[in-house]
Coordinates of C-alpha atoms in Angstrom, one line a residue:
Chain A
M30 CA -0.1 -0.3 -0.4
K31 CA 1.2 3.4 -0.8
E32 CA 1.2 5.9 1.6
V33 CA -1.0 9.0 1.0
I34 CA 1.5 12.2 2.2
N35 CA -0.5 15.3 2.2
P36 CA 1.9 18.4 1.3
V37 CA 0.5 20.8 3.6
V38 CA 1.0 19.2 6.4
T39 CA 4.3 18.3 5.7
E40 CA 5.4 21.8 5.1
E41 CA 3.7 22.5 8.1
R42 CA 5.9 20.0 9.9
E43 CA 9.0 21.4 8.2
W44 CA 7.3 25.1 9.3
R45 CA 6.9 24.1 12.9
K46 CA 10.9 22.6 13.0
Q47 CA 11.9 26.4 11.8
Q48 CA 10.5 28.0 14.5
R49 CA 11.7 25.6 17.2
K50 CA 15.0 26.2 15.2
G51 CA 14.1 30.3 15.3
R52 CA 13.4 29.8 19.7
M53 CA 16.1 27.8 20.2
K54 CA 18.7 31.0 18.5
A55 CA 17.3 33.1 20.8
A56 CA 18.1 31.2 23.3
L57 CA 21.4 31.2 22.8
T58 CA 21.8 34.5 22.3
I59 CA 20.4 34.6 25.9
S60 CA 22.4 32.5 27.5
S61 CA 25.8 33.1 27.2
P62 CA 25.8 36.4 28.8
L63 CA 24.1 34.3 31.7
M64 CA 26.1 31.4 32.1
L65 CA 29.1 33.8 31.7
L66 CA 27.3 35.9 34.8
V67 CA 26.7 32.4 36.9
L68 CA 29.4 30.8 36.1
W69 CA 31.5 34.5 38.1
E70 CA 29.4 34.5 40.9
F71 CA 30.9 30.9 41.3
L72 CA 34.2 30.9 40.9
S73 CA 34.0 34.0 43.0
Q74 CA 31.3 32.3 45.9
S75 CA 34.2 29.7 45.9
G76 CA 37.4 31.9 46.0
L77 CA 38.9 30.2 43.2
I78 CA 39.2 34.5 42.1
D79 CA 39.8 36.7 44.1
S80 CA 37.0 38.1 45.5
R81 CA 39.0 41.0 46.1
F82 CA 39.3 41.8 42.2
F83 CA 35.7 40.7 41.4
P84 CA 33.2 40.8 43.4
P85 CA 30.4 39.0 42.5
P86 CA 27.6 40.2 40.3
T87 CA 24.8 39.5 43.0
Q88 CA 27.2 42.4 45.0
I89 CA 27.7 44.6 41.9
V90 CA 24.3 44.3 41.6
S91 CA 23.9 45.9 45.6
T92 CA 26.9 48.4 45.3
F93 CA 24.7 49.1 42.1
T94 CA 21.0 50.0 44.3
S95 CA 22.9 51.7 46.9
L96 CA 24.7 54.1 44.6
L97 CA 21.3 54.4 43.1
T98 CA 19.3 55.3 45.8
S99 CA 22.1 57.4 47.3
G100 CA 21.6 60.0 44.4
E101 CA 25.2 59.9 43.5
L102 CA 25.4 57.6 40.5
F103 CA 22.8 59.5 38.8
S104 CA 24.4 63.1 38.7
H105 CA 27.3 61.1 37.5
M106 CA 25.1 59.4 34.4
G107 CA 23.2 63.5 33.8
I108 CA 26.7 64.8 33.9
S109 CA 28.4 62.3 31.9
L110 CA 25.6 62.1 29.2
F111 CA 25.7 66.1 28.7
R112 CA 29.3 65.8 28.0
I113 CA 27.9 62.6 25.6
L114 CA 25.3 65.0 23.8
A115 CA 26.4 67.9 23.8
G116 CA 29.8 66.5 22.1
F117 CA 28.4 63.8 19.4
L118 CA 26.2 66.8 18.3
L119 CA 29.0 69.7 17.8
G120 CA 31.3 66.7 15.4
V121 CA 28.4 64.9 14.6
I122 CA 26.5 68.3 12.6
P123 CA 30.0 70.3 11.2
G124 CA 31.0 66.7 10.2
I125 CA 27.8 66.6 7.6
I126 CA 28.1 70.0 6.9
I127 CA 31.4 70.0 6.0
G128 CA 31.1 66.7 4.6
L129 CA 27.8 67.2 2.0
C130 CA 30.3 70.0 1.1
M131 CA 33.2 68.1 0.4
G132 CA 31.3 65.5 -1.3
L133 CA 29.1 68.0 -3.1
Y134 CA 32.1 70.3 -4.6
A135 CA 35.4 68.5 -5.7
P136 CA 37.3 71.5 -5.7
I137 CA 36.0 71.8 -2.2
R138 CA 36.8 68.2 -1.4
H139 CA 40.4 68.3 -2.9
F140 CA 41.0 71.4 -0.9
V141 CA 39.9 70.1 2.5
S142 CA 40.8 66.4 2.2
P143 CA 44.4 66.6 3.1
L144 CA 43.6 67.9 6.3
I145 CA 41.0 65.9 6.9
M146 CA 43.7 62.3 6.2
A147 CA 46.4 64.6 8.4
L148 CA 44.1 64.6 11.6
M149 CA 42.3 61.9 11.7
P150 CA 45.3 59.3 12.6
I151 CA 45.9 61.5 15.6
P152 CA 44.0 60.2 18.9
T153 CA 41.8 62.8 20.0
L154 CA 42.9 61.6 23.4
A155 CA 46.7 62.6 22.9
L156 CA 45.6 66.2 21.9
L157 CA 43.9 66.0 25.5
P158 CA 46.6 67.8 27.0
L159 CA 46.6 70.7 24.1
I160 CA 42.7 71.5 24.7
L161 CA 42.8 71.5 28.0
I162 CA 45.1 74.2 27.5
V163 CA 42.8 76.2 25.1
F164 CA 39.5 75.0 26.6
G165 CA 40.8 74.9 30.7
I166 CA 39.0 72.3 32.4
G167 CA 35.7 73.4 32.4
E168 CA 33.5 71.6 30.5
T169 CA 33.8 72.9 26.6
S170 CA 37.3 71.1 26.8
K171 CA 35.7 67.3 27.0
I172 CA 32.7 68.4 24.7
V173 CA 35.5 69.6 22.3
T174 CA 37.4 66.6 23.4
I175 CA 34.6 63.7 22.2
A176 CA 33.0 66.2 19.7
G177 CA 36.2 65.7 17.7
S178 CA 37.0 62.3 17.4
V179 CA 32.9 61.8 16.5
F180 CA 33.7 64.7 13.7
F181 CA 35.8 62.7 11.9
P182 CA 34.0 59.3 10.5
V183 CA 31.3 61.7 10.3
V184 CA 32.6 63.4 7.9
I185 CA 34.6 61.2 5.5
N186 CA 31.3 58.4 5.4
T187 CA 29.2 61.3 4.2
V188 CA 31.8 62.4 1.9
A189 CA 31.4 58.5 0.7
G190 CA 28.4 58.5 0.8
V191 CA 28.1 61.5 -1.6
I192 CA 30.7 60.7 -4.2
T193 CA 28.8 56.6 -4.5
I194 CA 25.4 57.8 -5.6
D195 CA 25.4 56.2 -9.4
S196 CA 25.5 58.6 -11.4
I197 CA 22.6 57.1 -13.0
Y198 CA 20.8 59.0 -10.6
I199 CA 22.6 62.1 -10.2
D200 CA 22.0 61.9 -15.1
V201 CA 18.2 61.4 -13.5
A202 CA 17.8 65.0 -11.7
K203 CA 19.8 66.8 -14.7
N204 CA 17.6 65.7 -17.5
Y205 CA 14.6 66.2 -15.2
G206 CA 15.4 69.8 -14.9
A207 CA 16.7 69.3 -11.2
S208 CA 17.8 73.1 -9.7
Q209 CA 20.6 73.0 -7.0
K210 CA 18.4 73.3 -4.2
D211 CA 15.8 70.4 -4.9
F212 CA 19.5 68.3 -6.4
F213 CA 20.6 68.9 -3.0
L214 CA 17.3 67.8 -0.8
K215 CA 15.9 65.2 -3.5
I216 CA 19.1 63.1 -4.8
A217 CA 22.2 63.7 -2.1
L218 CA 21.0 64.4 1.0
P219 CA 18.7 61.1 0.7
G220 CA 21.8 59.5 -2.0
A221 CA 24.5 59.7 0.9
L222 CA 21.5 59.6 4.1
P223 CA 22.3 55.6 4.6
V224 CA 26.4 55.5 4.5
M225 CA 26.3 59.0 6.6
L226 CA 24.1 57.2 9.3
E227 CA 27.0 54.6 9.2
G228 CA 29.4 57.1 10.2
I229 CA 27.5 59.0 12.9
Q230 CA 27.3 54.5 14.4
M231 CA 30.2 54.7 14.4
G232 CA 30.8 58.5 16.1
Q233 CA 28.1 57.2 18.4
A234 CA 31.1 53.7 19.6
I235 CA 34.0 56.9 19.1
A236 CA 32.1 59.2 22.0
L237 CA 31.8 56.8 24.1
L238 CA 35.1 55.1 23.9
T239 CA 36.4 58.8 24.6
I240 CA 33.9 60.0 27.1
V241 CA 35.4 57.6 30.2
A242 CA 39.0 57.8 29.0
A243 CA 38.9 62.2 29.3
E244 CA 36.4 61.9 32.7
M245 CA 39.6 59.8 34.1
M246 CA 42.3 62.9 32.7
G247 CA 40.6 66.1 33.9
A248 CA 37.4 65.8 35.9
Q249 CA 35.6 65.6 39.1
S250 CA 32.8 63.8 38.0
G251 CA 31.4 61.9 35.4
I252 CA 31.7 57.9 34.8
G253 CA 34.9 58.2 33.5
Y254 CA 35.0 59.4 36.8
L255 CA 33.6 57.4 39.4
I256 CA 35.4 53.9 37.8
W257 CA 38.9 56.3 38.0
T258 CA 37.9 56.9 41.3
S259 CA 37.0 54.3 42.3
Y260 CA 39.9 52.4 41.3
S261 CA 42.4 54.8 43.2
A262 CA 40.3 54.0 46.2
F263 CA 39.8 50.6 45.4
L264 CA 36.6 50.4 45.4
L265 CA 36.2 47.4 43.3
K266 CA 32.7 47.5 43.7
E267 CA 32.4 50.5 42.2
M268 CA 33.9 50.8 39.7
F269 CA 32.2 47.6 37.8
V270 CA 29.2 49.5 38.3
G271 CA 30.9 52.1 36.4
L272 CA 32.3 49.7 33.9
I273 CA 28.7 48.1 33.1
L274 CA 26.8 51.6 32.8
I275 CA 29.1 52.4 29.4
S276 CA 28.1 48.8 28.4
F277 CA 24.7 49.7 29.1
F278 CA 24.6 52.9 27.0
G279 CA 27.1 51.7 24.6
Y280 CA 24.3 49.3 23.6
L281 CA 21.0 51.9 24.4
F282 CA 23.1 54.0 21.7
S283 CA 23.6 51.5 18.9
L284 CA 19.6 51.1 19.5
L285 CA 18.9 54.5 19.2
I286 CA 20.8 54.8 16.1
R287 CA 19.7 51.6 14.7
A288 CA 15.4 52.5 15.2
L289 CA 17.0 56.4 13.5
Q290 CA 17.8 54.4 10.7
R291 CA 14.7 53.0 9.6
K292 CA 13.2 56.0 10.7
L293 CA 15.4 57.5 8.2
L294 CA 15.6 55.1 5.8
P295 CA 12.5 52.9 5.2
W296 CA 13.1 52.9 1.8
R297 CA 16.1 50.2 1.5
Chain B
M16 CA 0.4 74.9 -43.5
T17 CA 2.0 72.2 -45.1
N18 CA 5.6 74.0 -45.1
L19 CA 4.6 74.0 -41.9
E20 CA 4.3 70.4 -40.6
R21 CA 7.1 69.5 -42.6
T22 CA 9.7 70.6 -40.0
P23 CA 10.8 68.4 -38.7
K24 CA 10.2 67.5 -35.0
I25 CA 13.9 66.8 -34.1
R26 CA 16.9 67.6 -36.5
I27 CA 20.2 66.5 -36.1
Q28 CA 22.9 67.7 -38.5
D29 CA 26.5 66.1 -38.3
L30 CA 26.9 65.5 -34.2
T31 CA 30.4 64.0 -34.2
K32 CA 31.5 63.2 -31.2
V33 CA 35.0 62.0 -30.1
F34 CA 36.0 60.7 -26.9
Y35 CA 39.7 62.0 -25.8
K36 CA 42.0 60.2 -23.8
K37 CA 46.2 61.2 -23.1
Q38 CA 47.0 61.5 -27.3
D39 CA 44.2 58.3 -28.2
S40 CA 40.9 59.3 -29.7
M41 CA 38.2 57.3 -30.4
T42 CA 34.9 58.8 -32.4
A43 CA 31.7 57.8 -31.0
L44 CA 29.8 59.7 -33.3
D45 CA 30.8 60.9 -36.4
N46 CA 28.8 63.3 -38.9
I47 CA 25.1 62.0 -37.9
S48 CA 22.1 64.0 -39.5
I49 CA 18.7 62.9 -38.9
D50 CA 15.3 63.9 -39.2
I51 CA 12.9 62.9 -37.2
A52 CA 9.3 63.8 -37.9
D53 CA 6.7 64.9 -35.4
G54 CA 5.0 62.5 -33.6
E55 CA 6.9 59.2 -36.0
F56 CA 8.4 56.6 -33.3
V57 CA 12.4 56.1 -35.1
C58 CA 14.6 53.0 -33.4
I59 CA 18.2 53.1 -33.6
V60 CA 19.6 49.0 -33.8
G61 CA 23.0 48.4 -33.1
P62 CA 25.8 46.7 -31.4
S63 CA 26.1 48.1 -28.4
G64 CA 29.4 49.9 -27.9
C65 CA 28.2 51.9 -31.6
G66 CA 27.9 55.1 -29.7
K67 CA 23.8 55.4 -29.6
T68 CA 23.2 55.8 -25.9
T69 CA 25.8 58.5 -26.2
L70 CA 23.5 60.1 -28.9
L71 CA 20.8 60.3 -27.2
R72 CA 22.8 61.4 -24.2
I73 CA 23.8 64.5 -26.0
L74 CA 19.8 65.4 -26.8
A75 CA 19.2 64.0 -23.4
G76 CA 21.3 67.0 -22.3
L77 CA 23.7 64.7 -20.5
E78 CA 26.6 65.3 -22.5
N79 CA 28.3 67.8 -25.0
Q80 CA 28.8 66.8 -28.6
S81 CA 32.0 67.5 -30.0
A82 CA 30.8 69.4 -33.3
G83 CA 27.4 69.7 -35.1
T84 CA 24.2 71.1 -33.8
F85 CA 20.8 70.0 -32.8
S86 CA 17.5 71.1 -32.2
I87 CA 14.3 70.0 -30.7
A88 CA 11.2 71.8 -32.2
K89 CA 9.1 73.7 -29.1
S90 CA 5.4 73.9 -29.3
S91 CA 4.4 75.4 -26.1
E92 CA 6.4 77.4 -24.0
E93 CA 5.9 75.6 -20.8
R94 CA 6.6 72.2 -22.2
P95 CA 10.0 70.7 -21.3
L96 CA 12.0 69.9 -24.3
Q97 CA 13.3 66.2 -23.7
S98 CA 12.4 63.5 -21.1
M99 CA 14.6 60.5 -21.1
V100 CA 13.2 56.7 -20.0
F101 CA 17.1 55.4 -18.3
Q102 CA 17.7 51.9 -18.3
E103 CA 16.8 50.0 -14.7
R104 CA 18.0 51.3 -11.8
G105 CA 17.1 55.2 -13.4
I106 CA 14.0 55.6 -10.9
L107 CA 14.9 57.1 -7.3
P108 CA 15.0 54.3 -4.6
W109 CA 14.8 56.8 -1.6
L110 CA 11.1 58.3 -3.5
T111 CA 7.9 56.2 -3.2
V112 CA 6.1 55.0 -6.6
E113 CA 3.8 58.0 -6.8
E114 CA 6.7 60.4 -6.5
N115 CA 8.6 59.0 -8.4
V116 CA 6.4 59.5 -10.9
A117 CA 5.9 63.2 -9.8
F118 CA 9.8 63.6 -10.0
G119 CA 9.6 66.2 -13.0
L120 CA 6.4 68.0 -12.0
N121 CA 8.1 69.3 -8.8
M122 CA 11.6 69.6 -10.5
R123 CA 9.2 72.3 -12.6
H124 CA 7.8 73.5 -9.1
L125 CA 4.3 72.9 -10.9
P126 CA 0.4 73.4 -8.8
A127 CA -0.1 70.3 -6.7
S128 CA -3.6 69.9 -8.5
I129 CA -1.5 70.1 -11.5
V130 CA 0.9 67.1 -10.5
K131 CA -1.2 65.0 -8.6
E132 CA -4.3 65.4 -11.2
R133 CA -1.2 63.9 -14.3
T134 CA 0.4 62.0 -11.4
H135 CA -2.4 59.4 -10.9
Y136 CA -3.4 59.6 -14.8
F137 CA -0.3 58.1 -15.6
L138 CA 0.0 55.2 -12.8
N139 CA -3.4 54.5 -13.7
K140 CA -2.6 54.0 -17.5
V141 CA 0.7 51.9 -16.2
G142 CA -1.5 50.0 -13.9
L143 CA 0.6 50.4 -10.9
S144 CA -2.3 53.4 -8.5
K145 CA -2.6 49.9 -5.8
F146 CA 1.8 50.8 -5.8
A147 CA 1.3 54.5 -5.2
R148 CA 2.8 54.3 -1.6
M149 CA 5.3 51.7 -2.2
Y150 CA 9.2 52.1 -2.8
P151 CA 10.7 50.8 -5.8
K152 CA 12.8 47.5 -4.0
E153 CA 9.1 46.5 -3.0
L154 CA 8.7 45.8 -6.9
S155 CA 9.4 43.3 -10.0
G156 CA 11.8 44.8 -12.7
G157 CA 9.1 45.4 -14.6
M158 CA 7.0 48.0 -12.7
K159 CA 10.0 49.0 -11.7
Q160 CA 10.3 50.7 -15.6
R161 CA 6.7 51.2 -15.4
V162 CA 7.5 53.8 -13.3
S163 CA 10.2 54.9 -15.5
I164 CA 7.5 55.6 -17.9
A165 CA 5.3 56.9 -16.9
R166 CA 7.1 59.8 -15.0
A167 CA 8.7 60.7 -18.4
F168 CA 5.0 60.8 -19.9
A169 CA 3.7 62.7 -17.0
N170 CA 6.7 65.0 -17.0
D171 CA 4.7 65.6 -20.9
P172 CA 7.4 66.1 -23.1
E173 CA 7.8 67.4 -26.4
I174 CA 9.8 64.1 -26.8
L175 CA 10.5 61.5 -25.5
L176 CA 14.6 59.3 -25.3
M177 CA 14.3 55.7 -24.4
D178 CA 17.3 54.4 -23.3
E179 CA 16.9 50.8 -23.7
P180 CA 14.3 51.1 -21.5
F181 CA 13.2 46.7 -21.2
G182 CA 16.6 45.2 -21.5
A183 CA 17.1 44.5 -18.7
L184 CA 13.6 42.6 -18.5
D185 CA 12.7 38.7 -19.2
E186 CA 11.3 38.5 -22.6
Q187 CA 7.1 37.6 -21.5
N188 CA 7.6 40.6 -19.1
K189 CA 9.1 42.7 -22.3
Y190 CA 6.7 42.2 -25.0
I191 CA 4.1 43.2 -22.5
L192 CA 5.7 46.7 -21.5
Q193 CA 6.7 47.0 -25.7
E194 CA 2.7 46.9 -25.8
E195 CA 1.6 49.0 -23.1
L196 CA 4.1 51.1 -24.4
L197 CA 2.8 51.5 -27.9
S198 CA -0.3 52.9 -26.5
I199 CA 0.4 55.6 -24.7
W200 CA 2.2 56.4 -27.0
S201 CA -0.8 56.6 -29.4
E202 CA -2.8 58.0 -27.2
T203 CA -0.5 60.8 -26.5
K204 CA 1.0 61.2 -29.7
K205 CA 4.8 61.4 -28.8
T206 CA 7.3 62.3 -30.9
V207 CA 9.7 59.1 -29.6
L208 CA 13.3 58.2 -30.2
F209 CA 14.3 54.8 -29.2
I210 CA 17.4 53.5 -28.6
T211 CA 18.0 49.1 -28.5
H212 CA 20.1 46.3 -29.6
S213 CA 16.9 44.0 -30.2
I214 CA 15.7 44.4 -33.9
D215 CA 12.7 42.0 -32.7
E216 CA 12.3 44.7 -30.4
A217 CA 12.6 48.0 -33.0
L218 CA 10.7 45.8 -35.9
F219 CA 7.6 45.3 -32.9
L220 CA 7.6 49.8 -32.2
S221 CA 8.8 51.4 -34.6
D222 CA 7.9 53.7 -37.6
R223 CA 11.3 53.8 -38.4
I224 CA 14.3 51.9 -38.2
L225 CA 17.8 53.3 -38.4
L226 CA 20.9 50.5 -38.1
M227 CA 23.9 52.2 -36.4
S228 CA 27.5 50.7 -37.4
S229 CA 30.2 51.5 -33.9
Q230 CA 33.5 53.4 -34.4
P231 CA 33.1 55.4 -36.3
G232 CA 29.1 55.6 -35.7
K233 CA 27.2 56.5 -38.7
I234 CA 24.1 55.7 -40.1
L235 CA 23.8 52.6 -42.1
K236 CA 20.7 52.2 -42.9
E237 CA 17.4 53.4 -42.9
I238 CA 14.1 51.2 -42.9
K239 CA 11.2 52.1 -42.8
M240 CA 8.0 50.6 -41.4
D241 CA 4.4 50.5 -42.7
L242 CA 2.6 48.6 -40.0
P243 CA -0.4 50.5 -39.0
H244 CA -1.1 50.9 -34.8
P245 CA -2.5 49.3 -32.6
R246 CA -0.1 46.6 -33.7
K247 CA 0.4 43.1 -31.1
V248 CA 2.7 41.5 -30.4
I249 CA 1.1 38.2 -32.9
D250 CA 0.3 40.2 -35.9
I251 CA 4.9 40.9 -36.1
R252 CA 5.6 37.8 -35.2
S253 CA 2.7 35.9 -37.8
N254 CA 3.6 38.4 -41.0
P255 CA 6.2 36.7 -43.1
S256 CA 7.5 39.9 -44.7
M257 CA 8.8 40.9 -40.8
A258 CA 10.5 38.1 -41.2
E259 CA 12.7 39.4 -44.5
K260 CA 13.1 42.7 -42.7
F261 CA 15.0 41.0 -39.3
L262 CA 17.2 39.2 -41.6
D263 CA 18.0 42.7 -43.6
I264 CA 18.8 44.1 -40.5
W265 CA 20.7 41.3 -39.5
S266 CA 23.1 40.3 -42.0
H267 CA 23.9 44.5 -41.9
L268 CA 24.4 44.6 -38.6
Q269 CA 26.2 41.0 -38.7
E270 CA 28.9 42.7 -40.9
E271 CA 29.4 45.5 -38.5
V272 CA 29.8 43.3 -35.6
Q273 CA 32.8 41.0 -37.6
E274 CA 33.7 43.7 -38.8
S275 CA 34.9 45.4 -35.2
R276 CA 35.9 41.5 -34.2
K277 CA 38.9 42.4 -36.5

């Protein structure tokens, strides 16, 4: 007797298998950080690793809540976020404007790009002493440091975004008689936006790296300051709280920029 | 009156284009002269690299000729001189279907009511009304070229230039779009200069076929097509005189291609 096979049932079984696989992958993604934490807790509690250097995660969490309730953490977070945001904007906005000008006008590009190429490899942090001399030890110097390191990936990606716009779109604009202003708004800006946003995503990551180092070197507040002073005073639980905050903000910011990309690029 | 009717819509006189590169020059177009009447559908057929696209790009204002002149007769002040239907990828991916069709009209800053009316008219003509708010990434290749055609017709130019618009489509879609193009064309009576490497396509679409040679690009031969409109792919396929014309064109082009391979 030949077995009667129902094709829909076969495919349904296949579909369920795919669904199970999907859930499995999601579970795997969550499990690795959890396993690390559990392992850390166990090693630290059992004394296999030195709990003075690696305090167990549960203790870090309780330190976190006590720092949170005392309000100390909020003031550090607030000031760091302010510096990141201000420095980020101060780097991104000129980066976009200069990048678009360079991308659209070849003479400007050829004139400005050697300066950018020469300045880009110098880490902004290496310039921190100079920045402190020029802008003093106040907020401005930290904001300028962040702006300086955010600026380069944004400007370079914006230029790349404009000059890699497919030439056929430029022909279309020309053939349909687009004015300078229309060309800028309807072709150059939307055409460059995807690569530009990649640059902003990169800038965001660099802003976080820079803020911590800048606050370690010349600040009396902020997450970087918290990490550095806690370390100096051997308060390692507090130091870990700072490190985890940085990791959390990094994740949060990249989620925000991904959301921005989806919002701005519905056509991708 | 008769005199006025005889004035060609497009007059190309002794047009020459030379590409120059470090003491080495290549003549892409050599003294091309063509007259095209108002409302005529003319196909230029030639092997790739024969300069047919260069000719179209000069007429489209995207490139400058090295010598010679061309003129397009103006019938009204408001009309743009020409609009081009580009090869695949010619529609802007960041604009919706509707915005793409309205592109030329918006670039001319026409009143919103006119833009809307014409956009919708031509969206409907190419059967894309349902897709008006979608982005091109959601469309098939054939639908994208429909958008491109609607954009050009909606702009209501004096003449239409088409640069192998169906080159990348599969054969079935190609036939469907060719018929659709002819139906819109016969309604609007636009003058069309259409470039293709497909002999079948030229036979089906045109009132007149110009055969082009390569390096230097010259017009080799002119073939009048006297089939009545509206045309159907089936009519062309079943017409025995078409086979003769096909062979005639093929023998000319074959020589050309062989020649350029030497």
